[in-house]
PDB file of C-alpha atoms in Angstrom:
ATOM      1  CA  MET A   1       0.000   0.000   0.000  1.00  0.00           C
ATOM      2  CA  SER A   2       2.910   2.303   0.711  1.00  0.00           C
ATOM      3  CA  THR A   3       4.098   2.002  -2.867  1.00  0.00           C
ATOM      4  CA  ASP A   4       0.763   3.294  -4.282  1.00  0.00           C
ATOM      5  CA  MET A   5       0.915   6.659  -2.434  1.00  0.00           C
ATOM      6  CA  TRP A   6       3.638   8.125  -4.664  1.00  0.00           C
ATOM      7  CA  VAL A   7       3.467   8.652  -8.383  1.00  0.00           C
ATOM      8  CA  GLY A   8       6.513   7.732 -10.414  1.00  0.00           C
ATOM      9  CA  SER A   9       9.994   7.419  -8.912  1.00  0.00           C
ATOM     10  CA  TRP A  10       9.840  10.692  -6.926  1.00  0.00           C
ATOM     11  CA  ARG A  11      10.091  10.411  -3.142  1.00  0.00           C
ATOM     12  CA  PRO A  12      10.064  13.223  -0.526  1.00  0.00           C
ATOM     13  CA  HIS A  13      13.519  14.369   0.619  1.00  0.00           C
ATOM     14  CA  LYS A  14      15.110  17.171   2.570  1.00  0.00           C
ATOM     15  CA  ALA A  15      15.803  20.438   0.725  1.00  0.00           C
ATOM     16  CA  ARG A  16      19.443  20.896  -0.247  1.00  0.00           C
ATOM     17  CA  GLY A  17      19.397  24.671   0.354  1.00  0.00           C
ATOM     18  CA  PRO A  18      17.134  27.587   1.282  1.00  0.00           C
ATOM     19  CA  ILE A  19      14.045  28.015  -0.918  1.00  0.00           C
ATOM     20  CA  ALA A  20      12.765  31.510  -1.647  1.00  0.00           C
ATOM     21  CA  ALA A  21       9.150  30.451  -1.130  1.00  0.00           C
ATOM     22  CA  PHE A  22       9.841  29.902   2.565  1.00  0.00           C
ATOM     23  CA  TYR A  23      10.573  33.629   2.984  1.00  0.00           C
ATOM     24  CA  ASN A  24       7.501  35.213   1.371  1.00  0.00           C
ATOM     25  CA  SER A  25       5.922  38.446   2.615  1.00  0.00           C
ATOM     26  CA  PRO A  26       3.045  38.236   5.111  1.00  0.00           C
ATOM     27  CA  GLY A  27       0.513  39.303   2.448  1.00  0.00           C
ATOM     28  CA  PRO A  28      -2.673  41.127   3.512  1.00  0.00           C
ATOM     29  CA  LYS A  29      -2.228  40.148   7.168  1.00  0.00           C
ATOM     30  CA  TYR A  30      -0.678  43.475   8.236  1.00  0.00           C
ATOM     31  CA  ALA A  31      -2.930  46.311   9.508  1.00  0.00           C
ATOM     32  CA  LEU A  32      -3.025  49.908   8.336  1.00  0.00           C
ATOM     33  CA  PRO A  33      -1.959  52.602  10.842  1.00  0.00           C
ATOM     34  CA  GLY A  34      -4.758  54.143  12.841  1.00  0.00           C
ATOM     35  CA  ALA A  35      -6.090  57.695  12.589  1.00  0.00           C
ATOM     36  CA  THR A  36      -6.463  58.219  16.367  1.00  0.00           C
ATOM     37  CA  GLY A  37      -3.948  58.812  19.106  1.00  0.00           C
ATOM     38  CA  ILE A  38      -0.411  60.130  18.995  1.00  0.00           C
ATOM     39  CA  GLN A  39       1.626  56.966  18.582  1.00  0.00           C
ATOM     40  CA  PHE A  40       1.693  55.257  15.154  1.00  0.00           C
ATOM     41  CA  HIS A  41      -0.654  57.796  13.572  1.00  0.00           C
ATOM     42  CA  ASP A  42      -1.443  57.447   9.874  1.00  0.00           C
ATOM     43  CA  PRO A  43       0.782  60.008   8.104  1.00  0.00           C
ATOM     44  CA  ARG A  44      -1.794  60.355   5.285  1.00  0.00           C
ATOM     45  CA  LYS A  45      -4.492  61.622   7.670  1.00  0.00           C
ATOM     46  CA  TYR A  46      -4.794  65.015   9.329  1.00  0.00           C
ATOM     47  CA  LYS A  47      -3.429  65.048  12.882  1.00  0.00           C
ATOM     48  CA  ALA A  48      -4.985  67.450  15.406  1.00  0.00           C
ATOM     49  CA  PRO A  49      -2.823  69.152  18.040  1.00  0.00           C
ATOM     50  CA  ALA A  50      -2.336  67.089  21.212  1.00  0.00           C
ATOM     51  CA  PHE A  51      -1.608  68.334  24.717  1.00  0.00           C
ATOM     52  CA  SER A  52      -0.167  66.428  27.641  1.00  0.00           C
ATOM     53  CA  PHE A  53       0.007  67.025  31.402  1.00  0.00           C
ATOM     54  CA  GLY A  54       3.422  66.752  32.979  1.00  0.00           C
ATOM     55  CA  THR A  55       4.261  65.539  36.448  1.00  0.00           C
ATOM     56  CA  ARG A  56       4.840  67.861  39.382  1.00  0.00           C
ATOM     57  CA  HIS A  57       8.468  68.838  39.764  1.00  0.00           C
ATOM     58  CA  CYS A  58      10.163  67.976  43.004  1.00  0.00           C
ATOM     59  CA  SER A  59      11.542  70.824  45.137  1.00  0.00           C
ATOM     60  CA  TYR A  60      15.317  71.099  44.929  1.00  0.00           C
ATOM     61  CA  SER A  61      15.698  72.664  48.398  1.00  0.00           C
ATOM     62  CA  THR A  62      13.511  73.880  51.279  1.00  0.00           C
ATOM     63  CA  ASP A  63      14.768  77.495  51.163  1.00  0.00           C
ATOM     64  CA  CYS A  64      14.498  78.371  47.520  1.00  0.00           C
ATOM     65  CA  SER A  65      12.907  81.754  48.306  1.00  0.00           C
ATOM     66  CA  PRO A  66      13.447  84.003  51.359  1.00  0.00           C
ATOM     67  CA  GLY A  67       9.703  84.589  51.725  1.00  0.00           C
ATOM     68  CA  PRO A  68       8.227  87.620  53.511  1.00  0.00           C
ATOM     69  CA  GLY A  69      10.624  87.281  56.461  1.00  0.00           C
ATOM     70  CA  TYR A  70      13.510  89.356  55.009  1.00  0.00           C
ATOM     71  CA  LEU A  71      14.188  92.926  56.274  1.00  0.00           C
ATOM     72  CA  VAL A  72      13.711  95.839  53.925  1.00  0.00           C
ATOM     73  CA  GLN A  73      15.959  98.819  54.598  1.00  0.00           C
ATOM     74  CA  PRO A  74      14.068 102.005  55.494  1.00  0.00           C
ATOM     75  CA  ASN A  75      15.807 104.078  52.809  1.00  0.00           C
ATOM     76  CA  ILE A  76      14.512 101.809  50.004  1.00  0.00           C
ATOM     77  CA  THR A  77      11.347 103.035  48.302  1.00  0.00           C
ATOM     78  CA  ARG A  78       9.279 101.727  45.448  1.00  0.00           C
ATOM     79  CA  THR A  79      11.258 103.902  43.027  1.00  0.00           C
ATOM     80  CA  GLY A  80      14.669 102.889  44.355  1.00  0.00           C
ATOM     81  CA  LYS A  81      17.065 104.175  46.981  1.00  0.00           C
ATOM     82  CA  ASP A  82      16.220 107.397  48.816  1.00  0.00           C
ATOM     83  CA  GLY A  83      18.145 110.420  47.509  1.00  0.00           C
ATOM     84  CA  THR A  84      18.638 112.194  50.849  1.00  0.00           C
ATOM     85  CA  PRO A  85      22.317 113.149  51.418  1.00  0.00           C
ATOM     86  CA  ILE A  86      24.095 111.084  54.069  1.00  0.00           C
ATOM     87  CA  TYR A  87      27.173 112.110  56.015  1.00  0.00           C
ATOM     88  CA  SER A  88      29.646 110.010  57.943  1.00  0.00           C
ATOM     89  CA  LEU A  89      32.494 110.774  60.395  1.00  0.00           C
ATOM     90  CA  TYR A  90      35.999 109.453  59.841  1.00  0.00           C
ATOM     91  CA  GLY A  91      39.243 109.775  61.759  1.00  0.00           C
ATOM     92  CA  ARG A  92      41.637 112.674  61.137  1.00  0.00           C
ATOM     93  CA  PRO A  93      44.100 111.766  58.402  1.00  0.00           C
ATOM     94  CA  LYS A  94      47.831 111.935  59.021  1.00  0.00           C
ATOM     95  CA  ASP A  95      49.793 114.885  57.705  1.00  0.00           C
ATOM     96  CA  LEU A  96      51.673 114.270  54.502  1.00  0.00           C
ATOM     97  CA  ASN A  97      55.472 114.273  54.683  1.00  0.00           C
ATOM     98  CA  LEU A  98      56.551 117.228  52.561  1.00  0.00           C
ATOM     99  CA  PHE A  99      59.639 116.954  50.353  1.00  0.00           C
ATOM    100  CA  ARG A 100      62.632 118.588  51.985  1.00  0.00           C
ATOM    101  CA  THR A 101      64.883 120.319  49.473  1.00  0.00           C
ATOM    102  CA  PRO A 102      68.593 119.733  50.285  1.00  0.00           C
ATOM    103  CA  GLY A 103      70.669 122.860  51.114  1.00  0.00           C
ATOM    104  CA  PRO A 104      74.161 123.843  49.920  1.00  0.00           C
ATOM    105  CA  GLY A 105      75.835 122.008  52.793  1.00  0.00           C
ATOM    106  CA  ARG A 106      74.453 118.707  51.604  1.00  0.00           C
ATOM    107  CA  TYR A 107      76.704 118.546  48.552  1.00  0.00           C
ATOM    108  CA  SER A 108      80.437 117.570  48.461  1.00  0.00           C
ATOM    109  CA  PRO A 109      81.991 118.798  45.175  1.00  0.00           C
ATOM    110  CA  GLU A 110      85.504 117.751  46.270  1.00  0.00           C
ATOM    111  CA  LYS A 111      84.395 114.103  46.236  1.00  0.00           C
ATOM    112  CA  SER A 112      83.175 114.156  42.623  1.00  0.00           C
ATOM    113  CA  GLY A 113      86.460 112.612  41.390  1.00  0.00           C
ATOM    114  CA  LYS A 114      87.129 111.813  37.740  1.00  0.00           C
ATOM    115  CA  SER A 115      83.528 112.445  36.709  1.00  0.00           C
ATOM    116  CA  ALA A 116      84.034 116.251  37.033  1.00  0.00           C
ATOM    117  CA  HIS A 117      87.862 116.848  36.915  1.00  0.00           C
ATOM    118  CA  TYR A 118      90.767 115.691  34.776  1.00  0.00           C
ATOM    119  CA  SER A 119      93.177 113.301  36.476  1.00  0.00           C
ATOM    120  CA  ALA A 120      96.606 111.859  35.654  1.00  0.00           C
ATOM    121  CA  PRO A 121      96.858 108.212  34.615  1.00  0.00           C
ATOM    122  CA  ALA A 122      97.218 105.854  37.576  1.00  0.00           C
ATOM    123  CA  TYR A 123      98.828 102.440  37.557  1.00  0.00           C
ATOM    124  CA  SER A 124      98.565  99.611  40.000  1.00  0.00           C
ATOM    125  CA  LEU A 125     100.686  96.512  40.650  1.00  0.00           C
ATOM    126  CA  SER A 126      98.887  93.275  41.181  1.00  0.00           C
ATOM    127  CA  ALA A 127     100.129  89.877  42.194  1.00  0.00           C
ATOM    128  CA  ARG A 128     101.396  87.424  39.628  1.00  0.00           C
ATOM    129  CA  SER A 129      98.612  85.271  38.259  1.00  0.00           C
ATOM    130  CA  LYS A 130      98.894  81.524  38.521  1.00  0.00           C
ATOM    131  CA  GLY A 131      99.559  79.853  35.195  1.00  0.00           C
ATOM    132  CA  PHE A 132      97.571  76.949  33.897  1.00  0.00           C
ATOM    133  CA  ARG A 133      98.974  73.513  34.505  1.00  0.00           C
ATOM    134  CA  ASN A 134      98.725  72.620  30.796  1.00  0.00           C
ATOM    135  CA  ASP A 135     100.392  75.841  29.664  1.00  0.00           C
ATOM    136  CA  GLN A 136     103.651  74.491  28.182  1.00  0.00           C
ATOM    137  CA  THR A 137     105.435  77.167  26.162  1.00  0.00           C
ATOM    138  CA  PRO A 138     107.644  75.698  23.395  1.00  0.00           C
ATOM    139  CA  GLY A 139     111.380  76.243  23.762  1.00  0.00           C
ATOM    140  CA  PRO A 140     113.919  77.411  21.154  1.00  0.00           C
ATOM    141  CA  ALA A 141     114.616  73.862  19.994  1.00  0.00           C
ATOM    142  CA  ALA A 142     111.003  73.344  19.022  1.00  0.00           C
ATOM    143  CA  TYR A 143     111.336  75.529  15.919  1.00  0.00           C
ATOM    144  CA  ILE A 144     112.914  74.382  12.619  1.00  0.00           C
ATOM    145  CA  LEU A 145     114.411  76.808  10.099  1.00  0.00           C
ATOM    146  CA  PRO A 146     113.302  76.400   6.489  1.00  0.00           C
ATOM    147  CA  SER A 147     115.605  74.626   4.076  1.00  0.00           C
ATOM    148  CA  VAL A 148     117.790  76.627   1.669  1.00  0.00           C
ATOM    149  CA  LEU A 149     118.347  73.760  -0.772  1.00  0.00           C
ATOM    150  CA  GLY A 150     116.065  72.695  -3.546  1.00  0.00           C
ATOM    151  CA  PRO A 151     113.248  74.489  -5.364  1.00  0.00           C
ATOM    152  CA  ARG A 152     111.020  74.932  -2.284  1.00  0.00           C
ATOM    153  CA  THR A 153     112.872  77.675  -0.416  1.00  0.00           C
ATOM    154  CA  VAL A 154     110.991  80.264   1.592  1.00  0.00           C
ATOM    155  CA  ASN A 155     113.261  83.285   2.004  1.00  0.00           C
ATOM    156  CA  LYS A 156     116.022  82.469  -0.512  1.00  0.00           C
ATOM    157  CA  THR A 157     116.208  82.634  -4.294  1.00  0.00           C
ATOM    158  CA  SER A 158     116.559  79.176  -5.830  1.00  0.00           C
ATOM    159  CA  ALA A 159     118.426  78.352  -9.043  1.00  0.00           C
ATOM    160  CA  PRO A 160     116.531  76.887 -12.027  1.00  0.00           C
ATOM    161  CA  ASN A 161     115.807  73.173 -11.766  1.00  0.00           C
ATOM    162  CA  PHE A 162     115.447  70.612 -14.517  1.00  0.00           C
ATOM    163  CA  ILE A 163     113.739  67.261 -14.379  1.00  0.00           C
ATOM    164  CA  LEU A 164     113.818  64.198 -16.659  1.00  0.00           C
ATOM    165  CA  THR A 165     110.516  62.593 -17.609  1.00  0.00           C
ATOM    166  CA  GLY A 166     109.563  59.606 -19.734  1.00  0.00           C
ATOM    167  CA  ARG A 167     109.188  59.768 -23.516  1.00  0.00           C
ATOM    168  CA  SER A 168     105.704  60.902 -24.648  1.00  0.00           C
ATOM    169  CA  THR A 169     103.712  58.821 -27.145  1.00  0.00           C
ATOM    170  CA  PHE A 170     102.031  61.821 -28.765  1.00  0.00           C
ATOM    171  CA  GLY A 171     103.845  63.704 -31.544  1.00  0.00           C
ATOM    172  CA  SER A 172     106.962  61.540 -31.398  1.00  0.00           C
ATOM    173  CA  PHE A 173     108.575  59.641 -34.236  1.00  0.00           C
ATOM    174  CA  HIS A 174     107.247  56.275 -33.021  1.00  0.00           C
ATOM    175  CA  GLU A 175     103.612  57.381 -32.682  1.00  0.00           C
ATOM    176  CA  ASP A 176     101.151  54.853 -34.178  1.00  0.00           C
ATOM    177  CA  LEU A 177      99.197  56.792 -36.789  1.00  0.00           C
ATOM    178  CA  GLN A 178      96.902  53.860 -37.585  1.00  0.00           C
ATOM    179  CA  LYS A 179      94.813  54.753 -34.541  1.00  0.00           C
ATOM    180  CA  THR A 180      93.823  58.066 -36.123  1.00  0.00           C
ATOM    181  CA  PRO A 181      90.063  58.073 -36.955  1.00  0.00           C
ATOM    182  CA  GLY A 182      89.215  58.094 -40.674  1.00  0.00           C
ATOM    183  CA  PRO A 183      86.548  60.098 -42.524  1.00  0.00           C
ATOM    184  CA  GLY A 184      83.907  57.418 -41.949  1.00  0.00           C
ATOM    185  CA  THR A 185      84.200  57.746 -38.188  1.00  0.00           C
ATOM    186  CA  TYR A 186      82.511  61.153 -38.082  1.00  0.00           C
ATOM    187  CA  ARG A 187      78.762  61.568 -38.372  1.00  0.00           C
ATOM    188  CA  VAL A 188      77.490  63.767 -41.182  1.00  0.00           C
ATOM    189  CA  ILE A 189      75.680  66.806 -39.836  1.00  0.00           C
ATOM    190  CA  ASP A 190      72.301  67.694 -41.295  1.00  0.00           C
ATOM    191  CA  PRO A 191      72.710  70.777 -43.551  1.00  0.00           C
ATOM    192  CA  CYS A 192      69.522  72.215 -42.033  1.00  0.00           C
ATOM    193  CA  ALA A 193      71.469  72.793 -38.812  1.00  0.00           C
ATOM    194  CA  TYR A 194      73.798  75.428 -40.320  1.00  0.00           C
ATOM    195  CA  LYS A 195      71.956  76.401 -43.548  1.00  0.00           C
ATOM    196  CA  TYR A 196      68.472  77.553 -44.546  1.00  0.00           C
ATOM    197  CA  LYS A 197      65.889  74.900 -43.743  1.00  0.00           C
ATOM    198  CA  PRO A 198      63.281  74.324 -46.483  1.00  0.00           C
ATOM    199  CA  PRO A 199      59.698  73.281 -45.653  1.00  0.00           C
ATOM    200  CA  HIS A 200      59.090  69.589 -44.963  1.00  0.00           C
ATOM    201  CA  TYR A 201      55.994  67.592 -45.775  1.00  0.00           C
ATOM    202  CA  SER A 202      54.925  64.189 -44.515  1.00  0.00           C
ATOM    203  CA  MET A 203      52.326  61.637 -45.582  1.00  0.00           C
ATOM    204  CA  THR A 204      50.059  60.305 -42.832  1.00  0.00           C
ATOM    205  CA  GLY A 205      47.197  57.846 -42.770  1.00  0.00           C
ATOM    206  CA  ARG A 206      43.617  58.876 -43.556  1.00  0.00           C
ATOM    207  CA  ASN A 207      41.734  60.038 -40.487  1.00  0.00           C
ATOM    208  CA  SER A 208      38.135  58.914 -40.012  1.00  0.00           C
ATOM    209  CA  MET A 209      35.441  61.438 -39.199  1.00  0.00           C
ATOM    210  CA  PRO A 210      34.440  61.526 -35.542  1.00  0.00           C
ATOM    211  CA  GLY A 211      31.112  59.897 -34.809  1.00  0.00           C
ATOM    212  CA  ASP A 212      29.117  57.794 -32.412  1.00  0.00           C
ATOM    213  CA  THR A 213      29.067  54.074 -33.191  1.00  0.00           C
ATOM    214  CA  THR A 214      26.661  53.075 -30.439  1.00  0.00           C
ATOM    215  CA  ARG A 215      23.238  51.653 -31.359  1.00  0.00           C
ATOM    216  CA  LYS A 216      20.357  54.096 -30.885  1.00  0.00           C
ATOM    217  CA  PRO A 217      16.790  52.949 -30.145  1.00  0.00           C
ATOM    218  CA  GLY A 218      14.256  53.641 -32.892  1.00  0.00           C
ATOM    219  CA  PRO A 219      10.683  54.989 -32.550  1.00  0.00           C
ATOM    220  CA  GLY A 220       9.270  51.484 -32.104  1.00  0.00           C
ATOM    221  CA  ALA A 221      11.463  50.776 -29.062  1.00  0.00           C
ATOM    222  CA  HIS A 222       9.543  53.265 -26.908  1.00  0.00           C
ATOM    223  CA  SER A 223       6.157  52.656 -25.263  1.00  0.00           C
ATOM    224  CA  PRO A 224       4.653  56.039 -24.282  1.00  0.00           C
ATOM    225  CA  GLU A 225       1.343  54.382 -23.319  1.00  0.00           C
ATOM    226  CA  ARG A 226       3.097  52.685 -20.377  1.00  0.00           C
ATOM    227  CA  VAL A 227       4.467  55.885 -18.860  1.00  0.00           C
ATOM    228  CA  THR A 228       2.651  56.721 -15.616  1.00  0.00           C
ATOM    229  CA  ILE A 229       4.982  59.383 -14.174  1.00  0.00           C
ATOM    230  CA  ALA A 230       3.568  62.392 -16.049  1.00  0.00           C
ATOM    231  CA  SER A 231      -0.111  61.291 -15.839  1.00  0.00           C
ATOM    232  CA  GLY A 232      -2.399  59.854 -13.202  1.00  0.00           C
ATOM    233  CA  LYS A 233      -2.606  56.121 -12.606  1.00  0.00           C
ATOM    234  CA  ALA A 234      -5.573  54.227 -11.233  1.00  0.00           C
ATOM    235  CA  PRO A 235      -5.017  51.969  -8.246  1.00  0.00           C
ATOM    236  CA  VAL A 236      -4.044  48.397  -9.134  1.00  0.00           C
ATOM    237  CA  TYR A 237      -5.007  45.392  -7.034  1.00  0.00           C
ATOM    238  CA  SER A 238      -3.775  41.854  -7.259  1.00  0.00           C
ATOM    239  CA  PHE A 239      -4.980  38.612  -5.704  1.00  0.00           C
ATOM    240  CA  GLY A 240      -2.551  35.908  -4.633  1.00  0.00           C
ATOM    241  CA  ILE A 241      -3.106  32.168  -4.803  1.00  0.00           C
ATOM    242  CA  ARG A 242      -4.668  30.440  -1.827  1.00  0.00           C
ATOM    243  CA  HIS A 243      -2.897  27.080  -2.116  1.00  0.00           C
ATOM    244  CA  SER A 244       0.791  26.446  -1.445  1.00  0.00           C
ATOM    245  CA  GLU A 245       3.488  27.038  -4.057  1.00  0.00           C
ATOM    246  CA  TYR A 246       4.746  23.490  -3.520  1.00  0.00           C
ATOM    247  CA  MET A 247       1.457  21.708  -4.371  1.00  0.00           C
ATOM    248  CA  ALA A 248       1.886  19.520  -7.447  1.00  0.00           C
ATOM    249  CA  PRO A 249      -0.760  19.588 -10.209  1.00  0.00           C
ATOM    250  CA  LEU A 250      -3.387  16.839 -10.293  1.00  0.00           C
ATOM    251  CA  ILE A 251      -2.290  14.016 -12.601  1.00  0.00           C
ATOM    252  CA  VAL A 252      -5.251  11.983 -13.888  1.00  0.00           C
ATOM    253  CA  ASP A 253      -3.688   9.783 -16.502  1.00  0.00           C
ATOM    254  CA  VAL A 254      -1.034   7.556 -14.991  1.00  0.00           C
ATOM    255  CA  LEU A 255       0.985   5.330 -17.247  1.00  0.00           C
ATOM    256  CA  ASP A 256       1.388   1.795 -15.916  1.00  0.00           C
TER     257      ASP A 256
END
């Protein structure tokens, strides 16, 4: 009997991967937002102003205000402080010490010194200073007099000197003239570098005219009757299927 339940060689098995039909939208099960209240109000409907009552604030301290117990000074009126002159008594101030101008006997011109009179030069003898420990003055034997022989004399006139050098290979009788470069060694200079340069012409390939090679849609490729952006569009409704997407069609004719 178990073999007659299934048609053909197909048998139920576990899906190898996720199937998109398992993750469909909820359909018409969701509800439209309401038009009453403040929370989740329908944005397409008019929303009247709403007012709320807040809670009573707690007092931060018990003496926020002085109350009617503070003392008002008698010279304070409703327009401000009273303008009656007031006098007070202070102690007698001390006398100021006046500047005393110095008299002629205060000055001593004889003690002015070199700032007001010319004076002869004066010399003083001081003790000998202590020399540095590393101060070693060179003696007479430390110097060397310059030499008077040879071409490198300092304060004497030297006689002419002659030296003997090796034989030169350039310009001598045994110079190898085969190493001299021939006429073909030099590069010929373009006459346009030192003479009048005539006009030059060149032949290039034919240039194609600029253009656009992309394929353009023709008049039949457009469908203006399907455009709904510039004109109004009636609401469109669709009805989904009631049965499952996995239900197989009814097979009446079965081949034995």
